[in-house]
Coordinates of C-alpha atoms in Angstrom, one line a residue:
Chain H
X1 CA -12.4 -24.8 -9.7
X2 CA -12.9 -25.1 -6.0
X3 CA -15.9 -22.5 -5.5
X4 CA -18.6 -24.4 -4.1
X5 CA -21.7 -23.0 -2.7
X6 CA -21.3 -24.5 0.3
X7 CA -21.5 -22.2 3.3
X8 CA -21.7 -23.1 6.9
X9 CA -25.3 -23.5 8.8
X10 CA -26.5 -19.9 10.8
X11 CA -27.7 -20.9 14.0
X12 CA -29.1 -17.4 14.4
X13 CA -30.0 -15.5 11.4
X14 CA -29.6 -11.5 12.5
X15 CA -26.0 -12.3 13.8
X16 CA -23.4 -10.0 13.1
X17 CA -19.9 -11.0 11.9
X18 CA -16.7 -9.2 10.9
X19 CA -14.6 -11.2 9.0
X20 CA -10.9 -10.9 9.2
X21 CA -7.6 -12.4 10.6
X22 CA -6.7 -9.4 13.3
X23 CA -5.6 -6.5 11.3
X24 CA -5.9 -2.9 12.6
X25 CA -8.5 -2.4 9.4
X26 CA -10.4 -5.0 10.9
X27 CA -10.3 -3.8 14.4
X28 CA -11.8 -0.4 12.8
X29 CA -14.7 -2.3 11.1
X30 CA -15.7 -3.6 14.2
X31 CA -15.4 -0.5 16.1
X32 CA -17.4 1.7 13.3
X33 CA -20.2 -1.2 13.3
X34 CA -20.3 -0.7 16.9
X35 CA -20.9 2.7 16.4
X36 CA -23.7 2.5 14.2
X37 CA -25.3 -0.3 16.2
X38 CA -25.5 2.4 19.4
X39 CA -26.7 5.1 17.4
X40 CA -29.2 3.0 16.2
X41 CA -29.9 1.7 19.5
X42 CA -29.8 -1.8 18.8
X43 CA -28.0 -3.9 21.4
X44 CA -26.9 -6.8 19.3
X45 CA -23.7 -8.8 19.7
X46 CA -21.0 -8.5 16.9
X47 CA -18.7 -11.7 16.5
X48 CA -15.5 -12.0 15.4
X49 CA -14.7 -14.1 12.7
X50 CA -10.5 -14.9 12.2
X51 CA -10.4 -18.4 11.2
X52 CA -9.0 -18.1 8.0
X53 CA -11.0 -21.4 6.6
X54 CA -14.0 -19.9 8.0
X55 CA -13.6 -16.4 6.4
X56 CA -13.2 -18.2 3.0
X57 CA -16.7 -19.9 3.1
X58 CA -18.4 -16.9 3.4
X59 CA -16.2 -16.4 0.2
X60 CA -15.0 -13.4 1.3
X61 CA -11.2 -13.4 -0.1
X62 CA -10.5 -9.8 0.8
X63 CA -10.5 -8.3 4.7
X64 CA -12.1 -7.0 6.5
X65 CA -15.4 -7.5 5.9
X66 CA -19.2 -7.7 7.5
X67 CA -21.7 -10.6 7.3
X68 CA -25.1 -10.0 8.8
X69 CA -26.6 -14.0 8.5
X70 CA -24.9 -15.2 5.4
X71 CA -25.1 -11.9 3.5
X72 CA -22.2 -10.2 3.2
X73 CA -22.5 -6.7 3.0
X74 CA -19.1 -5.1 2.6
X75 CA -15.8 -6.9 1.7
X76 CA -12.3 -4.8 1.8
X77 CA -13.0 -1.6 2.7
X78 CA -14.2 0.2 5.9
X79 CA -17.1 2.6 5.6
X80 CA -18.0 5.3 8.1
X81 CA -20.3 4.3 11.2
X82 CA -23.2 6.6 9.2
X83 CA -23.1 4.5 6.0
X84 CA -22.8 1.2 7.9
X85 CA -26.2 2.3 10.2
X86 CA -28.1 2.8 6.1
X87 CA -26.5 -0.3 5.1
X88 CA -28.2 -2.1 8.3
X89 CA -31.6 -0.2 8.4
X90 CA -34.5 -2.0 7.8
X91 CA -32.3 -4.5 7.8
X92 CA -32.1 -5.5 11.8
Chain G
X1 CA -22.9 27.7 5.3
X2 CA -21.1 25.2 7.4
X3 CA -18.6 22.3 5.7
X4 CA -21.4 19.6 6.7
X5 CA -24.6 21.2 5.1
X6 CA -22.4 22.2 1.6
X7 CA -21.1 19.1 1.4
X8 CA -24.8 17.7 2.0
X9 CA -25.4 19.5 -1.3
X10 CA -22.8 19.4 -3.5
X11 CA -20.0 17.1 -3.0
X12 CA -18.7 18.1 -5.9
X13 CA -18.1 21.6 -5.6
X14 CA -16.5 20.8 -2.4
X15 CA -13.9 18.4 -4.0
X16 CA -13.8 21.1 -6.3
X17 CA -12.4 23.6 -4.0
X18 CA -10.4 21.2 -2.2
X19 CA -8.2 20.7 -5.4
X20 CA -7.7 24.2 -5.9
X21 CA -6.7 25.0 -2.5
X22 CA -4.3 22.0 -2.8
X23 CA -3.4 23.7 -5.8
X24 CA -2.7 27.1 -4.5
X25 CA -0.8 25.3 -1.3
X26 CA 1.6 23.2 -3.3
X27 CA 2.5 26.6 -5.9
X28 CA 3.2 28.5 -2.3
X29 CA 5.2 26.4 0.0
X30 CA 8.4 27.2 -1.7
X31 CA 8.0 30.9 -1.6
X32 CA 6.5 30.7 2.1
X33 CA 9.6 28.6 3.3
X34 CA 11.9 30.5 1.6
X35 CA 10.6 33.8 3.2
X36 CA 10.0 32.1 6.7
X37 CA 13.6 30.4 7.2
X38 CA 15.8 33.1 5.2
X39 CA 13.5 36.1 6.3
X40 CA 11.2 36.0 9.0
X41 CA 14.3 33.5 11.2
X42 CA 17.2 35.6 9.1
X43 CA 19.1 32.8 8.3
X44 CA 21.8 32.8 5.6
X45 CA 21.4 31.0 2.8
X46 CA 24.0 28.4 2.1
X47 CA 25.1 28.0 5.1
X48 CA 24.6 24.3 6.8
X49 CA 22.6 25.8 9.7
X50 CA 19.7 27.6 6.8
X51 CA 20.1 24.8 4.3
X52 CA 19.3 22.2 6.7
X53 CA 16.6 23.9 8.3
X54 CA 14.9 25.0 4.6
X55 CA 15.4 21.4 4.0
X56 CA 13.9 19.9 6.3
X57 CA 10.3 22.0 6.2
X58 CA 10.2 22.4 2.7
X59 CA 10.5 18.6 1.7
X60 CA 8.5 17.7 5.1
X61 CA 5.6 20.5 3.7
X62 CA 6.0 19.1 -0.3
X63 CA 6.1 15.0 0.3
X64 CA 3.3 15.7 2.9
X65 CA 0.7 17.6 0.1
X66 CA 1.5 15.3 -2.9
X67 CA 1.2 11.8 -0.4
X68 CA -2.0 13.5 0.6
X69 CA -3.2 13.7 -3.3
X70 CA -1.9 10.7 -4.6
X71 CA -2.6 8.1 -1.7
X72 CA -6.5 9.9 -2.2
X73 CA -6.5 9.9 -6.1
X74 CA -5.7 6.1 -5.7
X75 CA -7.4 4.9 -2.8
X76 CA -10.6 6.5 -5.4
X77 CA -9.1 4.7 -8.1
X78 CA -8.9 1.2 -6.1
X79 CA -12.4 1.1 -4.8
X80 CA -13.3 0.2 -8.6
X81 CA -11.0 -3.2 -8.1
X82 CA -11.7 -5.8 -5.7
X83 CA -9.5 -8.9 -5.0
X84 CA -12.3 -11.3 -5.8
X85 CA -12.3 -9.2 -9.4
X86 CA -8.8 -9.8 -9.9
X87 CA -8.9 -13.6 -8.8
X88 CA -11.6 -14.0 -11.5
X89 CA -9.9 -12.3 -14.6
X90 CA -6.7 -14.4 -13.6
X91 CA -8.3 -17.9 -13.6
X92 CA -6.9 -20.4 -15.6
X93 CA -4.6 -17.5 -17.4
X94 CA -1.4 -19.0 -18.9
X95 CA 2.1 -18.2 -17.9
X96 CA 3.3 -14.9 -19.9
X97 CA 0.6 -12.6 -20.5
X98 CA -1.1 -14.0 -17.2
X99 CA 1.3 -12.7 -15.6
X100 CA 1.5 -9.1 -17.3
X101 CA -1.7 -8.9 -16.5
X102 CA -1.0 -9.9 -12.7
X103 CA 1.6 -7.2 -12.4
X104 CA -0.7 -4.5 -13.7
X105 CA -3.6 -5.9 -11.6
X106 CA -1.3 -6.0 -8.3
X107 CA -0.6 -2.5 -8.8
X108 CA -4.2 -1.3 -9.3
X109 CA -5.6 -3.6 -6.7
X110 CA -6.8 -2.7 -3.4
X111 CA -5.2 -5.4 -1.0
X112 CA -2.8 -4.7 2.3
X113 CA -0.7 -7.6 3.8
X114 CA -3.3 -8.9 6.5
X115 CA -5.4 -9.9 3.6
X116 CA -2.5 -11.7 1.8
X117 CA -3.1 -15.4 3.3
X118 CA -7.1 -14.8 2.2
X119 CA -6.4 -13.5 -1.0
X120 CA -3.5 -16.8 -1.9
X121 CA -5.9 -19.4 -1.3
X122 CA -9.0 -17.4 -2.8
X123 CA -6.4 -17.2 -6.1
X124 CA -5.1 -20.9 -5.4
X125 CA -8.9 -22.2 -5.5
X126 CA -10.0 -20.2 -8.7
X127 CA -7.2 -21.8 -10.6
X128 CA -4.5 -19.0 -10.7
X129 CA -1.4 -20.7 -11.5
X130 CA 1.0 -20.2 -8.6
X131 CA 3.3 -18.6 -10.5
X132 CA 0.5 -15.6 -12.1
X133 CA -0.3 -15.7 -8.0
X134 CA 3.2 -15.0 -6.9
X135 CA 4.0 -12.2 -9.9
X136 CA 0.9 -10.2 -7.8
X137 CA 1.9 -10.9 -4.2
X138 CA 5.5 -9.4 -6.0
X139 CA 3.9 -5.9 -7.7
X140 CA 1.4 -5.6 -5.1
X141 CA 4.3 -4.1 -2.2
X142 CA 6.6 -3.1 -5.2
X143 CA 4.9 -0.6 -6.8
X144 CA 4.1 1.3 -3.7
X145 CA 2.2 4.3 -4.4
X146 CA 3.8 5.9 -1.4
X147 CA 7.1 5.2 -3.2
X148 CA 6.5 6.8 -6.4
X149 CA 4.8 9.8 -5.2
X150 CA 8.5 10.6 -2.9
X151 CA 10.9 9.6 -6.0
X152 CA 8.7 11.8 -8.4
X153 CA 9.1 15.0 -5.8
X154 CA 12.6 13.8 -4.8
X155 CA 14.7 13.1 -8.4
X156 CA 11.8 14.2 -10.8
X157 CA 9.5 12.0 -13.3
X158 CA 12.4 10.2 -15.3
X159 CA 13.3 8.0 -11.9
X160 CA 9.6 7.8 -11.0
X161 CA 8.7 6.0 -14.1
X162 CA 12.1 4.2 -14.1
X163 CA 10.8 2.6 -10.3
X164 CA 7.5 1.9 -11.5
X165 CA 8.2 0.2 -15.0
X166 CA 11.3 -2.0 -13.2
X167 CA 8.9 -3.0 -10.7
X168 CA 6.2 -4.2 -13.1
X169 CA 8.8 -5.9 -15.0
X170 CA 10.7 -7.4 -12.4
X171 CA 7.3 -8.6 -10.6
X172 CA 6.3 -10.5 -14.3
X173 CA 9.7 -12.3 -14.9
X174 CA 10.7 -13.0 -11.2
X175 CA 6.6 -14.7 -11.4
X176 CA 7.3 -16.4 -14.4
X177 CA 10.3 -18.2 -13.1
X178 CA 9.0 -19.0 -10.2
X179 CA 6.0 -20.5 -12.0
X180 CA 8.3 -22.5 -14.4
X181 CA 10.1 -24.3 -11.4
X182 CA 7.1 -25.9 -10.3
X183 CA 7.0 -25.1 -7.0
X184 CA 3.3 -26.2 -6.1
X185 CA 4.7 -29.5 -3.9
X186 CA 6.3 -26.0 -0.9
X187 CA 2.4 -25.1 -0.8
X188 CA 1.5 -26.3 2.6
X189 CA -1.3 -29.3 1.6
X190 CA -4.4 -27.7 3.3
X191 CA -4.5 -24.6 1.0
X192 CA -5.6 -26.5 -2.2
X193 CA -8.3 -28.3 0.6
X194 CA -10.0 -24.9 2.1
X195 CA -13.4 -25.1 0.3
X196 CA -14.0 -21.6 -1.0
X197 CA -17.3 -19.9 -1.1
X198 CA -19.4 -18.5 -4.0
X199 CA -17.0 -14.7 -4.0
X200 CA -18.7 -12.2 -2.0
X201 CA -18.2 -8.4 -3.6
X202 CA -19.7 -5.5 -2.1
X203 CA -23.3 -6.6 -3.0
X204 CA -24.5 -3.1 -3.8
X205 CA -23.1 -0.7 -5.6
X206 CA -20.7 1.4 -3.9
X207 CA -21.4 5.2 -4.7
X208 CA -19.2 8.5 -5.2
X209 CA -19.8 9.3 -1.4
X210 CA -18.4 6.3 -0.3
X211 CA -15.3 6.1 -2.5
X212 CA -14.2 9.4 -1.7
X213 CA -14.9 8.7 2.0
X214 CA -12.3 5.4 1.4
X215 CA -10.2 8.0 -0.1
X216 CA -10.2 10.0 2.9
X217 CA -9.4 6.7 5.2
X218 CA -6.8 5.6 3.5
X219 CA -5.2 9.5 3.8
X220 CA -5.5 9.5 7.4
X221 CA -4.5 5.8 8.1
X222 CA -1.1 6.0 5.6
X223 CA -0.2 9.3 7.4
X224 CA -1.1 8.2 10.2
X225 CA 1.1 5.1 10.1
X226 CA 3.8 6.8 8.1
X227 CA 4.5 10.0 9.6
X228 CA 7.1 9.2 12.0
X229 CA 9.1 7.6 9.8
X230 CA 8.8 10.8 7.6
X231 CA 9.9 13.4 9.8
X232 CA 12.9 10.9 11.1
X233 CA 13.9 10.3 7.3
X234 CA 13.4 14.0 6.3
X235 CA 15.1 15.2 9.6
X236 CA 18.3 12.5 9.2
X237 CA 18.3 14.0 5.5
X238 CA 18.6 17.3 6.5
X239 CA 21.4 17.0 8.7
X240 CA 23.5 14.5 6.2
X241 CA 22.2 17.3 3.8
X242 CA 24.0 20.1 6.0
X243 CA 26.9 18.4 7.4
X244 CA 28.5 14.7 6.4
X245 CA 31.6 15.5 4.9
X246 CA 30.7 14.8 1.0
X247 CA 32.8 11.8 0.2
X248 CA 32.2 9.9 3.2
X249 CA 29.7 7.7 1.5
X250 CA 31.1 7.6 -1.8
X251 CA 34.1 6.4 -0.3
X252 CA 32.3 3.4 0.9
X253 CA 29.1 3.0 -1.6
X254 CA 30.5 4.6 -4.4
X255 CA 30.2 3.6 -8.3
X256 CA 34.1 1.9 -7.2
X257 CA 32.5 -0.3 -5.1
X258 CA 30.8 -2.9 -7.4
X259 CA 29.8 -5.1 -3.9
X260 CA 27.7 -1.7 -3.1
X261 CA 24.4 -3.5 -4.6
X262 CA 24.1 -6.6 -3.4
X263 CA 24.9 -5.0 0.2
X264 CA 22.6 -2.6 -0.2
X265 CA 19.7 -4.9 -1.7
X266 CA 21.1 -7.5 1.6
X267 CA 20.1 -4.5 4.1
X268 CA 16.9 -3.7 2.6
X269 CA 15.1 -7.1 2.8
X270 CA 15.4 -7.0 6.7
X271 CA 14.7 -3.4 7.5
X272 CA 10.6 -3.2 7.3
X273 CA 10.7 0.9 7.5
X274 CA 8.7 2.0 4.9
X275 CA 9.7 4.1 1.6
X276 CA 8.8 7.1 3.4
X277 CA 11.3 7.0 5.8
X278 CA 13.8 5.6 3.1
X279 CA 13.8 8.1 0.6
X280 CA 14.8 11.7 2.3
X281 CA 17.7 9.5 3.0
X282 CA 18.4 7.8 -0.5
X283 CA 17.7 11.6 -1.7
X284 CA 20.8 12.6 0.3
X285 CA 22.8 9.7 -0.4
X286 CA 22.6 10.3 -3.9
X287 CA 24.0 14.0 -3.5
X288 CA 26.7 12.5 -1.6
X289 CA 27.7 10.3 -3.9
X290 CA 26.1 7.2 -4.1
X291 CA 25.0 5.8 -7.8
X292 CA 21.3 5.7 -8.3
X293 CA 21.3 2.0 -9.2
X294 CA 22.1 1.4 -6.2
X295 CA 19.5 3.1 -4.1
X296 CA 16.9 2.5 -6.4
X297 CA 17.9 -1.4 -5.4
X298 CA 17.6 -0.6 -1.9
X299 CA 14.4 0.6 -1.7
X300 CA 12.9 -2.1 -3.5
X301 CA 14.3 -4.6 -1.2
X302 CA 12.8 -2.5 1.5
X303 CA 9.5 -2.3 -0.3
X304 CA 8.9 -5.7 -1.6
X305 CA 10.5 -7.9 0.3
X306 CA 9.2 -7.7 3.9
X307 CA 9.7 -10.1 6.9
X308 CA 6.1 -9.3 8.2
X309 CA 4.6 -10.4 4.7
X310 CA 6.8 -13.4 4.5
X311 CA 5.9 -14.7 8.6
X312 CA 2.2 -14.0 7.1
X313 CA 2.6 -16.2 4.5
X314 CA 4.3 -19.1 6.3
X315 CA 0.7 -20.2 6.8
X316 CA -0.2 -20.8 3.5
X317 CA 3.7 -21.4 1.7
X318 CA 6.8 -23.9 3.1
X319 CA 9.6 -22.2 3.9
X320 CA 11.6 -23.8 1.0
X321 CA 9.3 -21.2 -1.2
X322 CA 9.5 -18.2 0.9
X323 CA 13.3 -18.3 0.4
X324 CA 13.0 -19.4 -3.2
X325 CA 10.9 -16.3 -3.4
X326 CA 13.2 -13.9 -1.9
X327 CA 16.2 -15.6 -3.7
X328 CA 14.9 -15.1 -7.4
X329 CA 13.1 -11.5 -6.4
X330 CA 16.1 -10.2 -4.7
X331 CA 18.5 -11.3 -7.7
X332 CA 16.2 -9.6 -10.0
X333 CA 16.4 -6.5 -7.5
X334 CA 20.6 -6.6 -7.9
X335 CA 20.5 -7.2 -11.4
X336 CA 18.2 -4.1 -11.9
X337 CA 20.5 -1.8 -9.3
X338 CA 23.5 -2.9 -11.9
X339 CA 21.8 -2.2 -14.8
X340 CA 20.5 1.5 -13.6
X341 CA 24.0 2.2 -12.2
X342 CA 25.1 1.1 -16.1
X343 CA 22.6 3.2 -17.6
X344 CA 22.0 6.5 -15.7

């Protein structure tokens, strides 16, 4: 077994991340996390994350998926703008 | 009440309704085409003008409702499966029934291609032998649930479950080969180096709402991806349907013809259409002529093996094993066309 708890050092801990290597599912996430972020009125950044190494720390084996800090908070599938914006609130 | 407050209050009784009107739909297509094209347009029946036409909108209206339902029912069914699930009930499994349990897993899995290089090195690092990981990379495109759903409405259940028990069983013994050759040394180095973190799964639970909603994604991406390739397939169909002159094909890809397999099974691996476009086609090949053994092999080399998937997983897999792969699954595929065209 390889799984270590290892996982890379957040230099700022309310970043957004979506997690994948450039699929049109992925490109989705980001847009519907967008979405939610406007309707909540937040203005903050959302980086892309395609480095496969990378996306593997976060031990995330299954694409796309969202990381807000070092939680991850969806892995493989793509919810709708609404439930991403109850899946942030309180949260950001 | 509008759609948006019922649903508010009771998903259920929407979904409800929404299977019956499927219901009602599917039981009246038949009847509504019929009386549309031989009626309302005054066609005449068996002619190749009216048949083609009848054709083409009833098998456009029929494969569109039951892709609809089935790509749904298991999109629901998936979001109970993760890949970080799977990679966990696979660890350190042993050749045999690891890999029965592989094929059944890749079928039930939710995973598309772009996740495949991921997914390898996430099974890689929890100790999948690479031969349990290849038999799920094999019935994860194989038994395509788009696939099924068009042989069942095409050539009834009997070839339906034929497709999908072939598949599982080709996907276990093509793995288990694979595994037994020791193959590990054509894995490029740096995937047994990528430290893996503690497996993330969706954290919370997911709930009804959201599952369906997946559901509903995955209905309008499929379709969305799928549909040209549909009406193209359906409408080629159609007019082999109304006009090729019936031994054309038979002539050349007949049960005679015993190099009809491997050719067919040689075409499939590069074409990367999709079974939807493939089989109104293979449905009108087989009522020209040719065996089913043979189109049967053809659309699982267009399924499973696809030069998209393979470039994909170049990344993580030497070239040497990619065309191992595709040497051993695409054997298995001919041997299976023969022994349908033996058989049915």
């Amino acid at each position: 077994m390889q799984i270590e708890n290892h996982m890379p050092q957040a230099k700022d801990q309310v970043a957004l991340k979506v997690l994948g290597p450039g699929c049109k599912r992925c490109a989705l996430l980001e847009s519907h996390v967008k979405q939610a972020l406007e309707r909540m009125g937040k203005a903050l950044e959302v980086q892309k994350i395609t480095d496969i190494p990378e996306i593997l720390a976060y031990g995330v084996v299954q694409t796309p998926a969202l990381v807000l800090g070092e939680e991850v908070l969806i892995t493989g599938f793509v919810p709708s703008p609404r439930q991403i914006q109850e899946m942030l609130e309180g949260k950001i | 009440m509008s759609p948006a407050i019922l649903s508010k209050r009771s998903p259920w009784l929407v979904w409800f309704l929404a299977a019956l009107v499927w219901l009602a739909l599917y039981r009246s297509i038949l009847p509504f085409w019929n009386w549309v094209v031989y009626e309302l347009l005054g066609m005449q029946t068996k002619t190749h003008l009216g048949e083609a036409i009848h054709f083409f909108f009833y098998d456009t209206s029929k494969i569109l409702l039951l892709l609809v339902a089935i790509i749904f029912v298991v999109a629901v069914l998936r979001s109970f499966f993760s890949v970080a699930r799977t990679q966990a009930l696979l660890g350190g499994k042993r050749a045999g029934a690891g890999n029965l349990l592989a094929a059944g897993l890749g079928v039930v899995t939710p995973f598309c291609s772009c996740s495949a290089v991921p997914a390898f090195i996430g099974f890689v690092s929890a100790g999948v032998p690479l031969g349990i990981t290849l038999t799920f990379l094999v019935a994860s495109p194989m038994v395509n649930e788009v696939a099924l759903v068009m042989l069942y409405s095409l050539f009834g259940w009997k070839i339906a479950a034929l497709y999908l028990v072939s598949g599982l069983a080709l996907a276990v013994v093509a793995g288990w080969v694979l595994g037994r050759m020791g193959l590990e040394r054509y894995v490029e180095p740096f995937v047994f180096e990528t430290k893996v973190g503690r497996l993330s799964t969706n954290p919370s639970q997911i709930s009804w709402e959201e599952r369906l909603a997946i559901g509903v994604e995955e209905v309008r991406s499929i379709l969305g991806k799928i549909w040209p390739y549909l009406l193209l397939g359906i409408g080629l169909g159609a007019a082999i349907h109304g006009w090729a002159p019936a031994d054309l094909f038979e002539r050349y890809a007949g049960a005679g013809n015993p190099l009809a397999v491997p050719v067919a099974v040689m075409l499939g691996i590069p074409l990367y259409s999709n079974a939807a476009g493939i089989l109104p086609l293979v449905e009108v090949l087989h009522q020209k002529g040719i065996p089913m053994g043979t189109l049967l092999a053809f659309m699982m080399a267009v399924v499973a093996l696809s030069l998209p998937e393979m470039i994909l997983l170049r990344r993580v897999l030497k070239v040497e094993l990619i065309a191992i792969w595709v040497l051993v699954v695409g054997l298995g595929i001919v041997l299976t066309g023969y022994l349908f065209n033996l058989v049915l």
